[in-house]
PDB file of C-alpha atoms in Angstrom:
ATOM      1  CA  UNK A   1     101.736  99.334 121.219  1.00 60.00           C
ATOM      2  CA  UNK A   2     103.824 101.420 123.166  1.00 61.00           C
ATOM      3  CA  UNK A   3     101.752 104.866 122.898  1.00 67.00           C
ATOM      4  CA  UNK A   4      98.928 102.455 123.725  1.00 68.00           C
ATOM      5  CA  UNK A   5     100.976 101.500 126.885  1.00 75.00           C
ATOM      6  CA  UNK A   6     101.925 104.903 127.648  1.00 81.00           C
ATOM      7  CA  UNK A   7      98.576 106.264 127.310  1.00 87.00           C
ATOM      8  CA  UNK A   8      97.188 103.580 129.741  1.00 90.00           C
ATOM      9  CA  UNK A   9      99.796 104.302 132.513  1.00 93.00           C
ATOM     10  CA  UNK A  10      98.855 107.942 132.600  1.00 93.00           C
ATOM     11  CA  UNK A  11      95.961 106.821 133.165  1.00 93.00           C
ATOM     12  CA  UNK A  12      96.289 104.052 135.704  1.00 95.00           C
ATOM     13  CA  UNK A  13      98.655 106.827 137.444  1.00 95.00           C
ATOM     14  CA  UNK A  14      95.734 109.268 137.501  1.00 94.00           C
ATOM     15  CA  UNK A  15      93.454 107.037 138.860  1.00 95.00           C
ATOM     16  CA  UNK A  16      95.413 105.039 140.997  1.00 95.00           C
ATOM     17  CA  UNK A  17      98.036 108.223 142.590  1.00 95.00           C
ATOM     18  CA  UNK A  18     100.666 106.221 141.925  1.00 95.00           C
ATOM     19  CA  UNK A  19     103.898 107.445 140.522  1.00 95.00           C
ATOM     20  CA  UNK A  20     104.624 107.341 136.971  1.00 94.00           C
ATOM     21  CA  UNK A  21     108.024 105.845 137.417  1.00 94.00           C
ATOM     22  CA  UNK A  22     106.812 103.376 139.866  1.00 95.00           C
ATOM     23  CA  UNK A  23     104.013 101.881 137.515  1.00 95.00           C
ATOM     24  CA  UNK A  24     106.640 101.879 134.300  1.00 94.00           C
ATOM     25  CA  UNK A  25     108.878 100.066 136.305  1.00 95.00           C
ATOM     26  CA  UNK A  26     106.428  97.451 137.280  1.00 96.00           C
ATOM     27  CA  UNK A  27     104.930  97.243 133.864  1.00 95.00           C
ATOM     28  CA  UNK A  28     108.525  96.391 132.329  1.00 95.00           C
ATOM     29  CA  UNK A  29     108.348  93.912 134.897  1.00 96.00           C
ATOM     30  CA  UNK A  30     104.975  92.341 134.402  1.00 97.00           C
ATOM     31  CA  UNK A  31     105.252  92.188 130.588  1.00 95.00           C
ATOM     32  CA  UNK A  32     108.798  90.582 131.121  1.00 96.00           C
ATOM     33  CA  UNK A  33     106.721  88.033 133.067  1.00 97.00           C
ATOM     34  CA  UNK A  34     104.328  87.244 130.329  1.00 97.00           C
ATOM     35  CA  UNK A  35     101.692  89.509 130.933  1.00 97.00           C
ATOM     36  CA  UNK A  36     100.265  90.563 126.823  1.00 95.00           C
ATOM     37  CA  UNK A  37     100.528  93.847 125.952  1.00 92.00           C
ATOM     38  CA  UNK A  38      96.852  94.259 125.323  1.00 93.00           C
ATOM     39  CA  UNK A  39      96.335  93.133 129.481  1.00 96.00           C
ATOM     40  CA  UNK A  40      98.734  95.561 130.561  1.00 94.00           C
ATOM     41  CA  UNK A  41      97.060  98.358 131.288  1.00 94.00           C
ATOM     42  CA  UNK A  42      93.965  96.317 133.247  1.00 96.00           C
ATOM     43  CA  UNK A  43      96.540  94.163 134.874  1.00 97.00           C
ATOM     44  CA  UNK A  44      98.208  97.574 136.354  1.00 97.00           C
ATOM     45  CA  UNK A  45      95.329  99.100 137.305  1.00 97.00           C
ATOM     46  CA  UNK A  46      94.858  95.731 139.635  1.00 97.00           C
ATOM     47  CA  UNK A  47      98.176  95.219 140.851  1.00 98.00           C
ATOM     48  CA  UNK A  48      98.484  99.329 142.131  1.00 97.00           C
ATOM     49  CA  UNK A  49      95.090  98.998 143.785  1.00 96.00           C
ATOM     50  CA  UNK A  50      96.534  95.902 145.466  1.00 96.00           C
ATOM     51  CA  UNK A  51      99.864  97.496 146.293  1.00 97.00           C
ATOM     52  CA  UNK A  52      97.970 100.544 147.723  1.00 95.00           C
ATOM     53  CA  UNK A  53      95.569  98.065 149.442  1.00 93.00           C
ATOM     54  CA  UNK A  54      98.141  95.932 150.948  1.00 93.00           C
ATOM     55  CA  UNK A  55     100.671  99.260 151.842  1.00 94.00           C
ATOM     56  CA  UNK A  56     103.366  97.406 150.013  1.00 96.00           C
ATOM     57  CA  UNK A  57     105.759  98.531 146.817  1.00 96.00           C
ATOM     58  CA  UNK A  58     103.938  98.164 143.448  1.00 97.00           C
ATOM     59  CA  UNK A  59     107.317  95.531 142.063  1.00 97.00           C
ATOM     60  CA  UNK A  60     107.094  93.574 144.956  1.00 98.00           C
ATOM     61  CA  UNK A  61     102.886  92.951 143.838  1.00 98.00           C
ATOM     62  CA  UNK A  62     104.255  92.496 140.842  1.00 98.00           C
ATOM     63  CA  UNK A  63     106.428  89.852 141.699  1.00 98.00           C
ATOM     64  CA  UNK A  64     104.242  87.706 143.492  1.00 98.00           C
ATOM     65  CA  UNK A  65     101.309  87.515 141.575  1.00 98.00           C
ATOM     66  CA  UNK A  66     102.882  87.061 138.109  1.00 98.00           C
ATOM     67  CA  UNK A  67     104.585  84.206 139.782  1.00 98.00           C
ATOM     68  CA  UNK A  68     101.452  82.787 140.867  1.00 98.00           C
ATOM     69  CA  UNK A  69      99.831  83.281 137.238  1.00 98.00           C
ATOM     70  CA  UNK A  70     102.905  81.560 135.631  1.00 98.00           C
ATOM     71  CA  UNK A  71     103.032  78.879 138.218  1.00 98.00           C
ATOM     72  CA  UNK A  72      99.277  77.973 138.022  1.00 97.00           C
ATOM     73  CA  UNK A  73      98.930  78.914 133.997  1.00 97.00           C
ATOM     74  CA  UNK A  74      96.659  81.564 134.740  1.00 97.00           C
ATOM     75  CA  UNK A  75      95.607  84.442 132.479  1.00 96.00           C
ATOM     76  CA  UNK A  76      96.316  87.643 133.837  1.00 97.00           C
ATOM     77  CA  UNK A  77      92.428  88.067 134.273  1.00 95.00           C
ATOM     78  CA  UNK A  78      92.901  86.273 137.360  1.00 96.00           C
ATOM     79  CA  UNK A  79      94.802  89.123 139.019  1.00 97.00           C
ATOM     80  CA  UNK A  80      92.097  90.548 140.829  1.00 95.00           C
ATOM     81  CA  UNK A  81      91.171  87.248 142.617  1.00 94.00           C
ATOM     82  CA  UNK A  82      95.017  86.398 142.997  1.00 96.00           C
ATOM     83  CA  UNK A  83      95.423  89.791 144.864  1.00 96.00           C
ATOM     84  CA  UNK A  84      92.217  89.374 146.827  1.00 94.00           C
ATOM     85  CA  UNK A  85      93.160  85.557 148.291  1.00 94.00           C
ATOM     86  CA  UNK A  86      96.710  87.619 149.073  1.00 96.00           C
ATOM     87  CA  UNK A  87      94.911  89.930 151.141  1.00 94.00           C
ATOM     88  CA  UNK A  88      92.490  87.740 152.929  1.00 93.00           C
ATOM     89  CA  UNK A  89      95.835  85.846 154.000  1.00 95.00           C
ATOM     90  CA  UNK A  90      97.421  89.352 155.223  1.00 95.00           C
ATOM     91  CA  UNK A  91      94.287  89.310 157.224  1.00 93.00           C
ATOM     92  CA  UNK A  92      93.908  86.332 158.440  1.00 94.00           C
ATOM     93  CA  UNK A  93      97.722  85.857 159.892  1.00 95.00           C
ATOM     94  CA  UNK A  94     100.668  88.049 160.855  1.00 96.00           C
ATOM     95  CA  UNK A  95     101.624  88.376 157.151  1.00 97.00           C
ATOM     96  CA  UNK A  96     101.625  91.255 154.831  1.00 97.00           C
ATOM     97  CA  UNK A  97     100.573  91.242 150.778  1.00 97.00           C
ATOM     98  CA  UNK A  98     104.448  92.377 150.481  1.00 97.00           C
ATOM     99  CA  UNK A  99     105.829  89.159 152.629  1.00 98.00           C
ATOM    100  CA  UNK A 100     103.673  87.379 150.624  1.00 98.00           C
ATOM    101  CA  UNK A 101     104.237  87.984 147.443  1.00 98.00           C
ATOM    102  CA  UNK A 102     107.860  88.794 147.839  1.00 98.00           C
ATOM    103  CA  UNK A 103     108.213  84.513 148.603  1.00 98.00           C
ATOM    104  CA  UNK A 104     105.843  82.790 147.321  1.00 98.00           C
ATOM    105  CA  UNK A 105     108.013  82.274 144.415  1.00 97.00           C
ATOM    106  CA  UNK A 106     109.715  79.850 146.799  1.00 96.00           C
ATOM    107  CA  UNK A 107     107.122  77.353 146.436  1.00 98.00           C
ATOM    108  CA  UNK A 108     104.445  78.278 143.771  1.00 98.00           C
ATOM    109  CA  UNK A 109     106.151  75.730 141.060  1.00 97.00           C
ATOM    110  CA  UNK A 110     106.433  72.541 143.305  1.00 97.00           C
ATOM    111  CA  UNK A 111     102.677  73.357 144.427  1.00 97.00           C
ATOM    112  CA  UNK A 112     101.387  73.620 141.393  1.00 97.00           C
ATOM    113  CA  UNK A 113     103.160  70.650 139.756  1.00 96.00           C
ATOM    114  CA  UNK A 114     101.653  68.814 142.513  1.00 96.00           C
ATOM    115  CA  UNK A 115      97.972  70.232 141.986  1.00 95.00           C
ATOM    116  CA  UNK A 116      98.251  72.238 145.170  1.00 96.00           C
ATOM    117  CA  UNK A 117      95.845  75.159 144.802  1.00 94.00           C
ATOM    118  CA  UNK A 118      97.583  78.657 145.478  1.00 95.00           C
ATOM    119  CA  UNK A 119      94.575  79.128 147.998  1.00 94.00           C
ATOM    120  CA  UNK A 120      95.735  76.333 150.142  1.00 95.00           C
ATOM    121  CA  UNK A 121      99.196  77.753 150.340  1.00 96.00           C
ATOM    122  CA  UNK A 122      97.944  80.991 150.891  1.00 96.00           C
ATOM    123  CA  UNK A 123      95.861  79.474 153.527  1.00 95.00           C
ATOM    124  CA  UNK A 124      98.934  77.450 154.747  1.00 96.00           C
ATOM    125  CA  UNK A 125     100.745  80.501 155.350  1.00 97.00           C
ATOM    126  CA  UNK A 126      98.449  82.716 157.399  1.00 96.00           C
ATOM    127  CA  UNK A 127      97.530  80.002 159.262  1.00 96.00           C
ATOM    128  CA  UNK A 128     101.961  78.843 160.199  1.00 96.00           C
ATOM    129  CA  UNK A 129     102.649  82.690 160.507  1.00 97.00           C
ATOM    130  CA  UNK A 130      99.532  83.242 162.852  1.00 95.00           C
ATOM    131  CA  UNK A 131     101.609  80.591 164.754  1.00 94.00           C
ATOM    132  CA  UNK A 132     104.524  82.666 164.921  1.00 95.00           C
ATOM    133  CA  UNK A 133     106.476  81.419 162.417  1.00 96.00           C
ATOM    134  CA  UNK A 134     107.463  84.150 159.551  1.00 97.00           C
ATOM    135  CA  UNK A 135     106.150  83.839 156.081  1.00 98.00           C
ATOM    136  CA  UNK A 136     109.261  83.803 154.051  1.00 97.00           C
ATOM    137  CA  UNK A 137     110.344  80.540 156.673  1.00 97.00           C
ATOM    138  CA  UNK A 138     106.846  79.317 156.319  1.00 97.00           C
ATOM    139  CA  UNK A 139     107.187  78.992 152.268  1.00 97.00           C
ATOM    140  CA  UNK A 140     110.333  77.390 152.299  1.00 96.00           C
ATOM    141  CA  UNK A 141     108.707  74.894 154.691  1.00 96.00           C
ATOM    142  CA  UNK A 142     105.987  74.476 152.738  1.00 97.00           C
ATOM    143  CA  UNK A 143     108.045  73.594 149.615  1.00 96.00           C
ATOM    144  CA  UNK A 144     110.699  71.070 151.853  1.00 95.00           C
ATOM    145  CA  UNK A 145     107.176  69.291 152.632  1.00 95.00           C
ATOM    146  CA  UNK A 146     105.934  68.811 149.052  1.00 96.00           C
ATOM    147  CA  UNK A 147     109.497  68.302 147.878  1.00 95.00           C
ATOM    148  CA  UNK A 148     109.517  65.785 150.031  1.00 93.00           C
ATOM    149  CA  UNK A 149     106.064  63.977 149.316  1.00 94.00           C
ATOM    150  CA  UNK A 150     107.171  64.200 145.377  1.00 93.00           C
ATOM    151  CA  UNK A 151     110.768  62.105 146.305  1.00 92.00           C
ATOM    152  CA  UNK A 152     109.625  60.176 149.312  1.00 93.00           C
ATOM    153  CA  UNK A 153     113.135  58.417 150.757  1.00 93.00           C
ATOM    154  CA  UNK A 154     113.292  54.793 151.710  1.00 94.00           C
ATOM    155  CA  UNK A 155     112.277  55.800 155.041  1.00 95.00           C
ATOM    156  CA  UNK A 156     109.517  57.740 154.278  1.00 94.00           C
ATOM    157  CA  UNK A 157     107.788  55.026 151.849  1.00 95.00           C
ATOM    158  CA  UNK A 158     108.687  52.643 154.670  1.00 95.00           C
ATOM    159  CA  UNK A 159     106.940  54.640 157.933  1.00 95.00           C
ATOM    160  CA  UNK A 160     104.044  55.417 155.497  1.00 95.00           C
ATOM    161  CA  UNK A 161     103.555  51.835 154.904  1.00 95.00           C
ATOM    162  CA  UNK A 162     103.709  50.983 157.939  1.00 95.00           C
ATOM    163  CA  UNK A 163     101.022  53.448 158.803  1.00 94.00           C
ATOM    164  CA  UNK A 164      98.564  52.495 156.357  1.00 95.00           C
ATOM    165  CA  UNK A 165      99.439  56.065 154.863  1.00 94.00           C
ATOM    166  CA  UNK A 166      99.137  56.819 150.932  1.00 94.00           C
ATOM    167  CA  UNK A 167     101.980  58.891 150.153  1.00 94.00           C
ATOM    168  CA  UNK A 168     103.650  60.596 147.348  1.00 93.00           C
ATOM    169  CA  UNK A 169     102.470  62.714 144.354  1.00 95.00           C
ATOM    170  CA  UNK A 170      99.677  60.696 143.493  1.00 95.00           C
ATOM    171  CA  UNK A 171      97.773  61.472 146.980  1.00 95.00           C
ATOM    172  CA  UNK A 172      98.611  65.264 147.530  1.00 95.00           C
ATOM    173  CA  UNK A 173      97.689  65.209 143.625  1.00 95.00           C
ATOM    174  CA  UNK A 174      93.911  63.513 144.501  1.00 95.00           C
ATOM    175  CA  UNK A 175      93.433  65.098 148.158  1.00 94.00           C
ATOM    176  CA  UNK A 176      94.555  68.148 147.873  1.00 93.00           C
ATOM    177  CA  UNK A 177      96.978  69.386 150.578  1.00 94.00           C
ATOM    178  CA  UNK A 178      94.604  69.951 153.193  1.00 92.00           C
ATOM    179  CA  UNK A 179      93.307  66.256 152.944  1.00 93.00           C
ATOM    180  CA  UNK A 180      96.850  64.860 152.459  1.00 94.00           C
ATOM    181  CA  UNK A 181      97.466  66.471 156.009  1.00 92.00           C
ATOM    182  CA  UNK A 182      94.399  65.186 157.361  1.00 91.00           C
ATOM    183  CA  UNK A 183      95.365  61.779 156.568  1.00 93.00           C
ATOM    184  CA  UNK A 184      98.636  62.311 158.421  1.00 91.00           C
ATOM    185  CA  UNK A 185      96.780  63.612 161.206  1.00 89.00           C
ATOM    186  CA  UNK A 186      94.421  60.690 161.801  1.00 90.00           C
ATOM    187  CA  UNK A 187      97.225  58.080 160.794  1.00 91.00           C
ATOM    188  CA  UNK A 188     100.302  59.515 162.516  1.00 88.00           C
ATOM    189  CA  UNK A 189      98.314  61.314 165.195  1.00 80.00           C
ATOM    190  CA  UNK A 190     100.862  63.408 167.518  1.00 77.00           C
ATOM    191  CA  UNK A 191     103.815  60.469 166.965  1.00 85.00           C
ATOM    192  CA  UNK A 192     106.801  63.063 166.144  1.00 86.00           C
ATOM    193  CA  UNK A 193     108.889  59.753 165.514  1.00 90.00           C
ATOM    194  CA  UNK A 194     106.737  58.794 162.387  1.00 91.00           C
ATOM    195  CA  UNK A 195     106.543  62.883 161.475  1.00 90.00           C
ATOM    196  CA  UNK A 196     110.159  62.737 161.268  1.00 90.00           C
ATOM    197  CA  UNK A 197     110.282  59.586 159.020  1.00 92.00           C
ATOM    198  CA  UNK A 198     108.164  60.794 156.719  1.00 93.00           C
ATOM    199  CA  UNK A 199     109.215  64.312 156.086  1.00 91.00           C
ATOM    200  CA  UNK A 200     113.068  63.855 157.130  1.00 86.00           C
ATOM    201  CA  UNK A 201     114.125  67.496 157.156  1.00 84.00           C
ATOM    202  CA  UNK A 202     113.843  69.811 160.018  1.00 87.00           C
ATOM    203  CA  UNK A 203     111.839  72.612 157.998  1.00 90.00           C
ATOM    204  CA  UNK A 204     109.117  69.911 156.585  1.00 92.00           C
ATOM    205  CA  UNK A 205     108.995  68.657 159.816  1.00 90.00           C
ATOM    206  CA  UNK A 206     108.390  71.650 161.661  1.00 91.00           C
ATOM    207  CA  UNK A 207     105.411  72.570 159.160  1.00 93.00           C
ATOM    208  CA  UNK A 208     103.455  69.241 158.954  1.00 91.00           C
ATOM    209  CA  UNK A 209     103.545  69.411 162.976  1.00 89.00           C
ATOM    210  CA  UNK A 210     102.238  72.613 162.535  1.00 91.00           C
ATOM    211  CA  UNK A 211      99.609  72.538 160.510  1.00 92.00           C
ATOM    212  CA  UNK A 212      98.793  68.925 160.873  1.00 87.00           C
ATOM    213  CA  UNK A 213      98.752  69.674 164.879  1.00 86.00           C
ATOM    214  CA  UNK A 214      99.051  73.027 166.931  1.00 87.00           C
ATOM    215  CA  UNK A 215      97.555  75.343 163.545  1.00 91.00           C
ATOM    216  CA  UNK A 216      95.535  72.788 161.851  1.00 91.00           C
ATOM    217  CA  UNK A 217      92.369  74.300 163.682  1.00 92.00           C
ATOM    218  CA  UNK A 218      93.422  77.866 161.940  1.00 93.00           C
ATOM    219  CA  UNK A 219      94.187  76.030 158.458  1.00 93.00           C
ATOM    220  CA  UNK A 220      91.101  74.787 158.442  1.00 91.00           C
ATOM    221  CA  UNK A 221      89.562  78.092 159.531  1.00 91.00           C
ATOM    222  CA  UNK A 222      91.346  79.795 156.876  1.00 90.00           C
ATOM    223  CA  UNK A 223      90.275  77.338 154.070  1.00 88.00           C
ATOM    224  CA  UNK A 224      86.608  77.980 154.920  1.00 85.00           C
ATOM    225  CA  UNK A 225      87.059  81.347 155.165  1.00 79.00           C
ATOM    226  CA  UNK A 226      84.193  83.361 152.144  1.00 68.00           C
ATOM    227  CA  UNK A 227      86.579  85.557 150.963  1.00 70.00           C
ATOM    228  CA  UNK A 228      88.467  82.936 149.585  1.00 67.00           C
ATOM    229  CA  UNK A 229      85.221  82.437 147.432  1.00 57.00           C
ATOM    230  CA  UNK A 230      86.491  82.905 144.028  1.00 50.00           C
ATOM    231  CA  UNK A 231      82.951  83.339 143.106  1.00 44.00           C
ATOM    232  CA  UNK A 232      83.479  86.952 145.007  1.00 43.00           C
ATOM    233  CA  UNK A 233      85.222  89.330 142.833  1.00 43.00           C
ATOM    234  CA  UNK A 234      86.069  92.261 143.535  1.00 48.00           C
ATOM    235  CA  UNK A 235      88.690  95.101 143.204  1.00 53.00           C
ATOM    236  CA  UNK A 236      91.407  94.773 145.510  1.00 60.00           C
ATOM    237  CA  UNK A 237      90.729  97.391 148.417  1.00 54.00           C
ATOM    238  CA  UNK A 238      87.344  97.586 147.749  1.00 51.00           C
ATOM    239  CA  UNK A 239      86.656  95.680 151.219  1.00 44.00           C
ATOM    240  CA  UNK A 240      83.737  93.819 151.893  1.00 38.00           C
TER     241      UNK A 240
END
């Protein structure tokens, strides 16, 4: 296994120009994230392209989308789209693959426990940072909000009651984040009173309003954007 790994990395180094010590590094990393031996060398190949791609250090790639395959159960197959829906995001806000990937960490478990698809948080993100707000602030929002939904307080179940809202882990589970904002948007409209209710804590507050309100035009731009097709594949930095 290890000549194996050692032969691929020469390799991966050749055809990537990326430093020998820099792609050990990261593969230490990746394997000590779960990536199997035998997807190693592919799964390196990816994640320098991306790196190069998205002008960001190879660990930091690393980081992020192992996080998102461990969150989400995927098999590191799923790289190359994971990289890709990075990207578009980098593209669509003021965000970079290495912003990105260095926090989404923050919230990948609580979205994917709730059925949140990493698209929509991708999505999420470029469309709060394109808003001005930065992308390691815009994660931690993110997570205060579905923290929140999953332990609703007394107020919270109360104000969404009295709204006629469904809301809690059983609706963000069935509408998917995007629709679970929705709702708040047609039930709540613009009343910052019943925002605060709901979501109780500055940060979750802050990032309903925003994507529920000023950005939700952008998040929904963002969601329908085709490169988030993951019928599309193809090899990060290989552009349209």
């Amino acid at each position: 296994h290890l000549r194996t790994l050692s032969e691929g990395l020469f390799s991966v180094s050749d055809a990537t120009n990326t430093a020998l010590a820099s792609l050990t590094d990261a593969e230490y990393q990746a394997l000590s994230s779960g990536v199997a031996v035998n997807q190693a060398t592919g799964y390196m190949a990816i994640s320098a392209k991306a790196a190069k791609a998205g002008f960001t250090d190879l660990t930091v790639a690393v980081d992020g989308s192992t996080s998102v395959l461990n969150a989400w159960k995927l098999d590191a197959s799923a790289a190359t789209e994971v990289y890709n829906r990075m990207i578009v995001a980098q593209n669509f806000g003021k965000t970079t693959l290495g912003e990105i990937a260095g926090n989404i960490g923050q919230v990948a478990a609580t979205a994917a426990g709730l059925k949140v698809s990493y698209t929509e948080i991708l999505a999420a993100t470029a469309a709060m940072t394109k808003g001005g707000i930065q992308t390691g602030q815009a994660m931690t929002m993110l997570n205060q909000v579905l923290t929140n939904v999953l332990k609703p307080s007394a107020e919270a179940q109360k104000q969404a009651k009295a709204l006629g809202l469904e809301f809690g882990a059983a609706a963000i589970k069935s509408k998917g984040l995007a629709g679970f904002l929705a709702d708040i948007e047609q039930k709540a409209g613009g009343n910052e009173e019943a925002l605060a209710k709901l979501f109780g804590s500055v940060e979750a507050y802050k990032a309903v309003a925003s994507l529920a309100g000023a950005q939700s035009a952008d998040f929904a731009q963002a969601l329908r954007d085709r490169r988030f097709d993951p019928a599309r594949r193809r090899e990060p930095g290989d552009g349209e």
